[in-house]
Short mmCIF file of C-alpha atoms in Angstrom, two decimals:
data_model
loop_
_atom_site.label_atom_id
_atom_site.label_comp_id
_atom_site.label_asym_id
_atom_site.label_seq_id
_atom_site.Cartn_x
_atom_site.Cartn_y
_atom_site.Cartn_z
CA MET A 102 100.32 133.82 75.72
CA SER A 103 102.55 130.63 75.37
CA GLU A 104 104.06 131.11 78.46
CA VAL A 105 100.60 131.23 80.38
CA CYS A 106 99.36 128.49 78.24
CA ALA A 107 102.69 126.38 79.50
CA LYS A 108 101.88 127.51 83.39
CA ALA A 109 98.19 126.20 83.04
CA PRO A 110 99.30 122.47 82.83
CA ALA A 111 101.69 122.65 85.51
CA ALA A 112 99.23 124.33 87.70
CA GLY A 113 96.29 121.80 87.00
CA MET A 114 98.56 119.08 87.44
CA LYS A 115 99.66 120.15 91.21
CA GLU A 116 95.70 120.15 91.73
CA ASP A 117 95.24 116.62 90.63
CA THR A 118 98.11 115.35 92.61
CA ALA A 119 97.05 117.02 95.82
CA ASP A 120 94.84 114.43 96.80
CA THR A 121 96.60 111.12 95.60
CA LEU A 122 97.49 108.20 97.69
CA TYR A 123 100.85 109.88 98.35
CA ARG A 124 99.79 113.37 99.50
CA ARG A 125 96.32 112.94 100.77
CA ARG A 126 95.78 113.79 104.10
CA ARG A 127 95.48 110.60 106.78
CA ARG A 128 91.64 110.28 108.22
CA PRO A 129 91.43 109.68 111.92
CA ALA A 130 90.07 105.99 111.41
CA GLU A 131 93.22 105.16 109.44
CA SER A 132 95.41 106.88 111.94
CA LEU A 133 93.90 104.95 114.75
CA LEU A 134 94.26 101.72 112.67
CA LEU A 135 97.85 102.16 112.05
CA GLY A 136 98.47 103.22 115.62
CA THR A 137 96.97 99.66 116.86
CA ILE A 138 98.94 97.72 114.24
CA TYR A 139 102.12 99.61 115.86
CA GLY A 140 100.78 99.31 119.34
CA ALA A 141 100.17 95.33 118.96
CA ALA A 142 103.58 94.85 117.41
CA PHE A 143 105.40 96.90 120.17
CA ILE A 144 103.48 94.72 123.01
CA SER A 145 104.48 91.52 120.91
CA VAL A 146 108.48 92.36 121.14
CA MET A 147 108.29 93.52 124.53
CA LEU A 148 106.60 90.56 125.60
CA LEU A 149 109.35 88.50 123.87
CA VAL A 150 112.29 90.62 125.47
CA GLY A 151 110.49 90.60 128.81
CA ILE A 152 110.15 86.55 128.91
CA ILE A 153 114.09 86.16 127.49
CA GLY A 154 115.11 89.06 129.95
CA TYR A 155 112.96 87.57 133.21
CA VAL A 156 114.69 83.77 132.55
CA PHE A 157 118.12 85.04 131.92
CA ILE A 158 118.35 87.17 135.03
CA LYS A 159 116.61 84.11 137.04
CA GLY A 160 118.65 81.43 135.47
CA ILE A 161 122.18 82.71 134.01
CA ARG A 162 123.68 82.32 137.17
CA VAL A 163 123.59 78.98 137.20
CA VAL A 164 124.93 78.27 133.57
CA ASN A 165 128.62 77.48 133.74
CA PHE A 166 130.97 75.16 132.13
CA GLU A 167 130.19 72.45 134.95
CA PHE A 168 126.48 72.86 134.46
CA LEU A 169 126.94 72.38 130.88
CA THR A 170 129.05 69.31 130.71
CA GLY A 171 127.99 67.48 133.85
CA VAL A 172 125.52 65.21 135.13
CA THR A 173 123.12 65.82 137.90
CA SER A 174 123.95 63.17 140.52
CA ALA A 175 122.32 63.46 144.17
CA LEU A 176 125.21 61.24 145.47
CA LYS A 177 127.93 63.46 143.82
CA GLY A 178 126.29 66.61 144.81
CA THR A 179 126.92 67.72 141.21
CA VAL A 180 124.01 69.30 138.84
CA GLY A 181 124.53 69.47 135.11
CA ILE A 182 122.52 68.87 131.84
CA ALA A 183 125.27 67.03 129.83
CA GLY A 184 123.26 63.58 129.75
CA ASN A 185 119.58 65.85 128.99
CA PHE A 186 121.42 67.30 126.11
CA VAL A 187 122.82 64.20 124.52
CA ASN A 188 119.04 62.48 124.83
CA THR A 189 117.87 65.57 123.35
CA LEU A 190 120.20 65.21 120.24
CA TYR A 191 119.48 61.32 120.01
CA ILE A 192 115.71 62.18 119.95
CA ILE A 193 116.15 64.94 117.29
CA VAL A 194 118.44 62.98 114.94
CA ILE A 195 116.12 59.38 115.23
CA THR A 196 113.10 61.67 114.87
CA LEU A 197 114.21 63.30 111.59
CA LEU A 198 115.51 60.23 110.12
CA ILE A 199 111.92 58.57 110.50
CA ALA A 200 109.85 61.70 109.82
CA THR A 201 111.52 63.40 107.02
CA PRO A 202 111.64 60.59 104.50
CA VAL A 203 108.10 59.73 105.04
CA GLY A 204 106.90 63.32 105.14
CA VAL A 205 108.69 64.11 102.20
CA GLY A 206 107.67 61.30 100.25
CA GLY A 207 104.09 61.67 101.43
CA ALA A 208 104.01 64.96 100.03
CA ILE A 209 105.68 64.28 96.48
CA TYR A 210 103.08 61.54 96.66
CA LEU A 211 100.06 63.89 97.03
CA ASN A 212 101.49 66.59 95.00
CA GLU A 213 102.78 64.83 91.99
CA TYR A 214 101.27 61.05 91.67
CA ALA A 215 97.97 61.20 93.20
CA LYS A 216 94.70 62.26 91.42
CA PRO A 217 92.50 64.81 93.22
CA GLY A 218 89.66 63.08 94.59
CA ARG A 219 88.21 61.96 97.69
CA LEU A 220 91.38 59.75 98.98
CA VAL A 221 93.62 62.89 98.44
CA ASN A 222 91.34 65.10 100.51
CA LEU A 223 90.80 62.59 103.17
CA ILE A 224 94.56 62.34 103.58
CA GLU A 225 95.05 65.87 103.52
CA PHE A 226 92.10 66.45 106.27
CA THR A 227 93.81 63.56 108.09
CA THR A 228 97.24 65.21 108.18
CA GLU A 229 95.72 68.57 109.07
CA THR A 230 93.79 66.88 111.82
CA LEU A 231 97.01 65.31 113.11
CA SER A 232 98.70 68.73 113.40
CA GLY A 233 95.99 70.07 116.10
CA ILE A 234 96.05 66.82 118.18
CA PRO A 235 97.60 67.88 121.50
CA SER A 236 101.01 66.54 122.20
CA VAL A 237 99.89 64.66 125.67
CA ILE A 238 97.40 62.66 123.31
CA PHE A 239 100.40 61.54 121.10
CA GLY A 240 101.94 60.84 124.54
CA LEU A 241 99.33 58.36 125.58
CA PHE A 242 99.29 56.64 122.26
CA GLY A 243 102.80 56.23 122.13
CA TYR A 244 103.08 55.01 125.48
CA VAL A 245 99.88 52.13 124.68
CA PHE A 246 100.68 51.19 120.96
CA PHE A 247 104.71 51.13 121.25
CA GLY A 248 104.52 49.55 124.50
CA MET A 249 102.35 46.73 122.97
CA LEU A 250 105.17 46.22 120.37
CA GLY A 251 107.48 45.49 123.46
CA LEU A 252 109.31 48.74 123.80
CA ASP A 253 109.70 50.07 127.15
CA TYR A 254 110.69 53.50 128.20
CA SER A 255 113.32 54.82 125.78
CA LEU A 256 114.68 57.50 123.20
CA LEU A 257 113.32 55.20 120.33
CA ARG A 258 109.82 55.02 121.95
CA GLY A 259 109.96 58.77 122.19
CA ALA A 260 111.24 59.43 119.03
CA LEU A 261 109.00 57.15 117.31
CA THR A 262 106.10 59.38 118.93
CA LEU A 263 107.53 62.39 118.12
CA SER A 264 108.01 61.24 114.42
CA LEU A 265 103.96 61.22 114.15
CA MET A 266 103.57 64.70 115.99
CA VAL A 267 105.99 66.45 113.22
CA LEU A 268 104.91 64.32 110.40
CA PRO A 269 102.22 66.61 109.27
CA LEU A 270 104.76 69.65 109.74
CA ILE A 271 106.94 68.34 107.31
CA VAL A 272 104.32 66.86 104.83
CA ARG A 273 102.49 70.21 104.62
CA ASN A 274 105.54 72.32 104.43
CA THR A 275 106.86 69.97 101.68
CA GLN A 276 103.66 70.07 99.58
CA GLU A 277 103.58 74.08 99.68
CA ALA A 278 106.97 74.11 98.57
CA LEU A 279 106.49 71.81 95.64
CA ARG A 280 103.50 74.00 94.52
CA THR A 281 105.85 77.00 94.20
CA VAL A 282 107.42 75.31 91.44
CA PRO A 283 106.31 76.50 88.18
CA ASP A 284 104.54 73.90 85.88
CA SER A 285 106.45 74.81 82.88
CA TYR A 286 109.56 73.07 84.58
CA ARG A 287 107.39 70.01 85.15
CA SER A 288 106.15 69.86 81.65
CA GLY A 289 109.60 71.29 80.30
CA ALA A 290 111.41 68.36 81.60
CA LEU A 291 108.61 65.61 80.78
CA GLY A 292 108.58 67.17 76.91
CA MET A 293 112.34 66.46 76.89
CA GLY A 294 111.81 62.87 77.33
CA ALA A 295 112.84 62.62 81.09
CA THR A 296 110.92 59.98 83.21
CA LYS A 297 108.65 61.30 85.85
CA TRP A 298 110.90 60.33 88.94
CA TYR A 299 114.13 61.79 87.31
CA MET A 300 112.23 65.37 86.82
CA ILE A 301 111.18 65.12 90.69
CA ARG A 302 114.49 64.28 91.62
CA THR A 303 116.58 66.59 89.76
CA ILE A 304 114.39 69.44 89.19
CA LEU A 305 111.45 69.85 91.69
CA LEU A 306 113.25 68.82 95.16
CA PRO A 307 116.30 70.96 94.40
CA SER A 308 113.87 73.81 93.51
CA ALA A 309 111.63 73.34 96.51
CA LYS A 310 114.46 72.69 99.00
CA SER A 311 113.95 76.09 100.89
CA GLY A 312 110.74 75.07 101.84
CA ILE A 313 111.52 71.62 102.49
CA LEU A 314 114.39 72.42 104.81
CA THR A 315 112.26 75.12 106.43
CA GLY A 316 109.41 72.66 107.49
CA VAL A 317 112.69 70.33 108.75
CA ILE A 318 113.88 73.12 110.90
CA LEU A 319 110.58 73.87 112.14
CA ALA A 320 110.40 70.43 113.37
CA VAL A 321 113.74 70.45 115.01
CA GLY A 322 112.08 73.31 117.08
CA ARG A 323 108.80 71.47 117.91
CA ILE A 324 110.95 68.56 118.99
CA VAL A 325 113.52 70.46 121.20
CA GLY A 326 110.12 72.33 122.85
CA GLU A 327 108.61 68.92 123.93
CA SER A 328 107.89 67.25 126.91
CA ALA A 329 104.41 66.01 127.55
CA ALA A 330 104.73 63.31 125.08
CA LEU A 331 108.20 62.28 126.29
CA LEU A 332 106.92 61.92 130.02
CA PHE A 333 104.88 59.07 128.65
CA THR A 334 107.67 57.65 126.20
CA ALA A 335 111.24 58.43 126.94
CA GLY A 336 111.66 58.82 130.34
CA SER A 337 113.63 61.01 132.52
CA ALA A 338 117.43 59.03 132.94
CA ARG A 339 119.98 61.60 132.98
CA LEU A 340 123.29 59.54 132.36
CA LEU A 341 125.50 59.85 129.33
CA PRO A 342 126.72 56.86 127.04
CA LYS A 343 129.85 55.33 128.78
CA LEU A 344 132.58 55.37 126.30
CA GLY A 345 135.65 53.65 125.87
CA GLY A 346 137.79 50.93 124.17
CA SER A 347 137.62 49.95 120.54
CA LEU A 348 135.54 51.88 118.05
CA LEU A 349 133.16 49.40 117.40
CA THR A 350 132.60 49.05 121.17
CA ASN A 351 131.69 52.43 121.12
CA LEU A 352 129.14 52.44 118.35
CA GLU A 353 127.47 49.59 119.97
CA ARG A 354 127.54 51.33 123.00
CA LEU A 355 125.85 54.71 121.46
CA GLY A 356 123.50 52.32 119.21
CA GLU A 357 122.32 50.71 122.67
CA LYS A 358 121.38 54.03 124.13
CA THR A 359 118.66 54.18 121.89
CA LEU A 360 116.49 51.51 123.89
CA GLN A 361 117.37 52.93 127.10
CA SER A 362 115.35 55.58 128.99
CA GLY A 363 116.54 59.37 128.50
CA GLY A 364 115.12 62.75 129.62
CA THR A 365 115.50 65.66 127.19
CA LEU A 366 116.00 69.27 128.40
CA THR A 367 112.52 70.03 128.39
CA ILE A 368 111.94 66.95 130.95
CA GLU A 369 114.60 67.76 133.09
CA LEU A 370 113.33 71.27 133.32
CA TYR A 371 109.88 70.00 134.46
CA LEU A 372 111.20 67.54 137.04
CA GLN A 373 113.58 70.65 138.73
CA MET A 374 110.59 72.71 138.98
CA GLN A 375 108.50 69.97 140.57
CA ASN A 376 111.44 69.55 142.87
CA GLY A 377 111.41 73.19 143.94
CA LYS A 378 115.05 73.92 142.53
CA TYR A 379 113.99 77.19 140.39
CA GLU A 380 117.05 78.23 139.63
CA THR A 381 118.14 75.08 137.93
CA ALA A 382 115.18 75.01 135.80
CA PHE A 383 115.64 78.59 134.96
CA GLY A 384 119.26 77.83 133.98
CA ILE A 385 117.83 75.19 131.44
CA GLY A 386 115.52 77.81 130.16
CA CYS A 387 118.21 79.72 129.48
CA VAL A 388 119.89 76.98 127.44
CA LEU A 389 116.71 75.95 125.66
CA ILE A 390 116.06 79.83 124.59
CA ILE A 391 119.47 79.77 123.12
CA ILE A 392 118.81 76.74 121.28
CA VAL A 393 115.72 78.07 119.83
CA LEU A 394 117.14 81.35 118.92
CA ILE A 395 119.88 79.56 117.12
CA ILE A 396 117.10 77.42 115.29
CA ASN A 397 115.35 80.44 114.18
CA LEU A 398 118.40 82.40 113.08
CA LEU A 399 119.67 78.92 111.25
CA LEU A 400 116.24 78.97 109.36
CA LYS A 401 116.55 82.67 108.01
CA LEU A 402 119.92 82.11 106.82
CA VAL A 403 119.25 78.74 105.08
CA THR A 404 116.35 79.90 103.70
CA GLY A 405 117.91 83.44 102.60
CA GLU A 406 120.87 81.24 101.06
CA PHE A 407 118.64 79.07 98.93
CA ARG A 408 116.55 82.25 97.82
CA ARG A 409 119.87 83.99 96.95
CA ALA A 410 120.70 80.57 95.14
#
């Protein structure tokens, strides 16, 4: 009798678990939805592989040491992107030096100091609107506004324009990163007698550094891929800065480079396509794809490292 009673609950449990979330049969509609999701993911991956593969097949033959270290010159008959690569680095560094302090500082003010109300809503609405404006509009604005200030076509003019473009990206990412920090951190630090700025500097910013760096790296990605705004502001010169002599002389020439015209890699790609030199354009595309992949890999490494920390 006891054996029968012991087996009865076991049989009942099998009947109860036969239709659970783990064992129930998949319905046709769910199978169709799951297949659609996997199909969309497969198409996305294949599109990425196809684009990268096509660009590399067309342009990898052009990429060599001379191409990466030389400068394009019609007189010498050489083709190279070293000058454009240096100009791209200039644009990235100057833009981040301008946009990062302003963006992070603005996010700290909105999140920690400003009282919720119409002003904060207006600033956030303006930031979101700026992030949706086409880059060519920023280029027209930079062309007119910074031209009125006396800046000619130059890397500084292009960097100032791109600073306006990436500022919303840095502000929004920094805000989201600060919001993920628990309020107990704030109240605990203030309860122990710390000033608000000391609490922000020593607790909030280190805790939110992963999100802040994510915004900065995403901004770098947008700077590298930008061309429309720079066509109106930075120009298209390919020259490398002329170095030689003392250290002070070289630093002075590097500083003067910011006030000179300079075309980035994307500008050079556009010009090569316009001139019908498709192999060179695809070669520049290969370099740009490698840079973007490195940026995304760096983003994953940095965020993963900070999460483990």
